[in-house]
Amino acid sequence: PRYEVISQIIAARREKNMTQEELAKRIGTQKSNISRLESGNYNPSLDFLIKVAAGLGKELKIQML
């Protein structure tokens, strides 16, 4: 599930032709946090993922199967 979320974030960012730095500025964090998130070297909080999704014009949806 972690890598699915990461790949969706990367795809959404690229779809908007947005750099990691632009996304970071949009959500009020540092580029290094976005880089660590996308590389899988960061265990983000739910609040952080919600901010990232909003910064990409998306909504975070969690589904338990």
Short mmCIF file of N, CA and C in Angstrom, two decimals:
data_model
loop_
_atom_site.label_atom_id
_atom_site.label_comp_id
_atom_site.label_asym_id
_atom_site.label_seq_id
_atom_site.Cartn_x
_atom_site.Cartn_y
_atom_site.Cartn_z
N PRO A 1 0.82 -1.22 0.00
CA PRO A 1 0.00 0.00 0.00
C PRO A 1 0.86 1.28 0.00
N ARG A 2 1.99 1.24 0.71
CA ARG A 2 2.84 2.42 0.79
C ARG A 2 3.33 2.83 -0.60
N TYR A 3 3.79 1.86 -1.37
CA TYR A 3 4.34 2.19 -2.69
C TYR A 3 3.25 2.57 -3.68
N GLU A 4 2.06 2.10 -3.47
CA GLU A 4 0.93 2.50 -4.31
C GLU A 4 0.62 3.98 -4.06
N VAL A 5 0.62 4.39 -2.82
CA VAL A 5 0.38 5.80 -2.48
C VAL A 5 1.49 6.66 -3.08
N ILE A 6 2.73 6.23 -2.90
CA ILE A 6 3.86 7.00 -3.42
C ILE A 6 3.76 7.14 -4.94
N SER A 7 3.46 6.06 -5.63
CA SER A 7 3.38 6.13 -7.09
C SER A 7 2.23 7.03 -7.55
N GLN A 8 1.14 7.04 -6.81
CA GLN A 8 0.03 7.93 -7.15
C GLN A 8 0.40 9.39 -6.93
N ILE A 9 1.14 9.67 -5.88
CA ILE A 9 1.59 11.04 -5.61
C ILE A 9 2.52 11.51 -6.72
N ILE A 10 3.49 10.67 -7.07
CA ILE A 10 4.43 11.04 -8.14
C ILE A 10 3.70 11.26 -9.45
N ALA A 11 2.78 10.37 -9.78
CA ALA A 11 2.03 10.49 -11.04
C ALA A 11 1.21 11.77 -11.06
N ALA A 12 0.56 12.10 -9.95
CA ALA A 12 -0.27 13.31 -9.89
C ALA A 12 0.59 14.56 -10.01
N ARG A 13 1.76 14.54 -9.38
CA ARG A 13 2.66 15.70 -9.44
C ARG A 13 3.17 15.88 -10.87
N ARG A 14 3.57 14.80 -11.49
CA ARG A 14 4.07 14.89 -12.87
C ARG A 14 2.97 15.29 -13.85
N GLU A 15 1.77 14.80 -13.61
CA GLU A 15 0.62 15.14 -14.45
C GLU A 15 0.38 16.65 -14.46
N LYS A 16 0.69 17.29 -13.35
CA LYS A 16 0.51 18.74 -13.23
C LYS A 16 1.79 19.50 -13.59
N ASN A 17 2.80 18.77 -14.08
CA ASN A 17 4.09 19.37 -14.42
C ASN A 17 4.64 20.21 -13.26
N MET A 18 4.56 19.64 -12.07
CA MET A 18 4.97 20.33 -10.86
C MET A 18 6.26 19.69 -10.33
N THR A 19 7.20 20.52 -9.92
CA THR A 19 8.42 19.99 -9.32
C THR A 19 8.16 19.67 -7.84
N GLN A 20 9.09 18.93 -7.26
CA GLN A 20 8.99 18.65 -5.82
C GLN A 20 9.03 19.96 -5.03
N GLU A 21 9.86 20.89 -5.49
CA GLU A 21 9.98 22.17 -4.80
C GLU A 21 8.67 22.96 -4.86
N GLU A 22 8.01 22.95 -6.01
CA GLU A 22 6.73 23.66 -6.14
C GLU A 22 5.67 23.04 -5.23
N LEU A 23 5.63 21.72 -5.18
CA LEU A 23 4.68 21.05 -4.29
C LEU A 23 4.98 21.39 -2.84
N ALA A 24 6.25 21.36 -2.48
CA ALA A 24 6.64 21.68 -1.10
C ALA A 24 6.19 23.08 -0.72
N LYS A 25 6.44 24.06 -1.59
CA LYS A 25 6.03 25.44 -1.30
C LYS A 25 4.52 25.54 -1.16
N ARG A 26 3.82 24.82 -2.00
CA ARG A 26 2.36 24.87 -2.00
C ARG A 26 1.78 24.37 -0.67
N ILE A 27 2.44 23.39 -0.05
CA ILE A 27 1.89 22.83 1.19
C ILE A 27 2.64 23.29 2.45
N GLY A 28 3.64 24.16 2.25
CA GLY A 28 4.34 24.72 3.40
C GLY A 28 5.32 23.78 4.06
N THR A 29 6.08 23.06 3.24
CA THR A 29 7.10 22.17 3.78
C THR A 29 8.37 22.34 2.95
N GLN A 30 9.38 21.56 3.26
CA GLN A 30 10.64 21.64 2.52
C GLN A 30 10.67 20.59 1.41
N LYS A 31 11.41 20.89 0.36
CA LYS A 31 11.55 19.98 -0.77
C LYS A 31 12.08 18.63 -0.30
N SER A 32 12.98 18.64 0.69
CA SER A 32 13.56 17.38 1.17
C SER A 32 12.49 16.44 1.72
N ASN A 33 11.43 17.00 2.30
CA ASN A 33 10.35 16.15 2.81
C ASN A 33 9.60 15.47 1.68
N ILE A 34 9.39 16.19 0.58
CA ILE A 34 8.72 15.60 -0.59
C ILE A 34 9.63 14.55 -1.21
N SER A 35 10.90 14.85 -1.30
CA SER A 35 11.87 13.91 -1.87
C SER A 35 11.92 12.62 -1.05
N ARG A 36 11.97 12.75 0.26
CA ARG A 36 12.01 11.56 1.12
C ARG A 36 10.72 10.76 1.01
N LEU A 37 9.59 11.46 0.92
CA LEU A 37 8.30 10.79 0.76
C LEU A 37 8.29 9.98 -0.52
N GLU A 38 8.69 10.61 -1.63
CA GLU A 38 8.65 9.94 -2.93
C GLU A 38 9.67 8.81 -3.05
N SER A 39 10.74 8.87 -2.29
CA SER A 39 11.75 7.81 -2.35
C SER A 39 11.40 6.63 -1.43
N GLY A 40 10.40 6.82 -0.59
CA GLY A 40 10.00 5.75 0.33
C GLY A 40 10.79 5.75 1.62
N ASN A 41 11.60 6.79 1.84
CA ASN A 41 12.43 6.86 3.04
C ASN A 41 11.80 7.70 4.14
N TYR A 42 10.51 7.83 4.11
CA TYR A 42 9.80 8.68 5.07
C TYR A 42 8.48 8.02 5.39
N ASN A 43 8.14 7.99 6.65
CA ASN A 43 6.87 7.43 7.08
C ASN A 43 5.95 8.61 7.42
N PRO A 44 5.20 9.09 6.43
CA PRO A 44 4.42 10.31 6.64
C PRO A 44 3.21 10.10 7.54
N SER A 45 2.82 11.18 8.18
CA SER A 45 1.60 11.15 8.97
C SER A 45 0.40 11.26 8.03
N LEU A 46 -0.73 10.90 8.52
CA LEU A 46 -1.96 11.03 7.75
C LEU A 46 -2.20 12.50 7.40
N ASP A 47 -1.96 13.39 8.34
CA ASP A 47 -2.13 14.82 8.09
C ASP A 47 -1.23 15.30 6.95
N PHE A 48 0.00 14.81 6.91
CA PHE A 48 0.93 15.19 5.85
C PHE A 48 0.42 14.70 4.50
N LEU A 49 -0.07 13.47 4.44
CA LEU A 49 -0.60 12.93 3.19
C LEU A 49 -1.83 13.72 2.72
N ILE A 50 -2.65 14.16 3.66
CA ILE A 50 -3.81 14.98 3.32
C ILE A 50 -3.35 16.30 2.71
N LYS A 51 -2.31 16.91 3.29
CA LYS A 51 -1.77 18.16 2.76
C LYS A 51 -1.20 17.96 1.35
N VAL A 52 -0.47 16.87 1.16
CA VAL A 52 0.11 16.59 -0.16
C VAL A 52 -1.00 16.42 -1.19
N ALA A 53 -2.01 15.65 -0.84
CA ALA A 53 -3.13 15.44 -1.76
C ALA A 53 -3.79 16.77 -2.11
N ALA A 54 -4.04 17.60 -1.11
CA ALA A 54 -4.67 18.91 -1.36
C ALA A 54 -3.78 19.78 -2.23
N GLY A 55 -2.47 19.72 -2.01
CA GLY A 55 -1.54 20.49 -2.81
C GLY A 55 -1.53 20.07 -4.27
N LEU A 56 -1.94 18.85 -4.51
CA LEU A 56 -2.02 18.31 -5.87
C LEU A 56 -3.44 18.44 -6.44
N GLY A 57 -4.32 19.07 -5.68
CA GLY A 57 -5.71 19.22 -6.12
C GLY A 57 -6.49 17.92 -6.04
N LYS A 58 -6.05 17.05 -5.15
CA LYS A 58 -6.69 15.74 -4.98
C LYS A 58 -7.25 15.62 -3.58
N GLU A 59 -7.98 14.56 -3.36
CA GLU A 59 -8.52 14.25 -2.04
C GLU A 59 -7.99 12.88 -1.63
N LEU A 60 -7.52 12.77 -0.39
CA LEU A 60 -7.03 11.49 0.10
C LEU A 60 -8.22 10.63 0.51
N LYS A 61 -8.24 9.41 0.00
CA LYS A 61 -9.30 8.48 0.33
C LYS A 61 -8.66 7.19 0.81
N ILE A 62 -9.06 6.71 1.96
CA ILE A 62 -8.53 5.46 2.50
C ILE A 62 -9.64 4.44 2.49
N GLN A 63 -9.33 3.29 1.93
CA GLN A 63 -10.34 2.24 1.84
C GLN A 63 -9.78 0.95 2.46
N MET A 64 -10.50 0.40 3.37
CA MET A 64 -10.09 -0.87 3.99
C MET A 64 -10.80 -1.99 3.27
N LEU A 65 -10.02 -2.96 2.84
CA LEU A 65 -10.59 -4.09 2.11
C LEU A 65 -10.62 -5.33 2.96
#
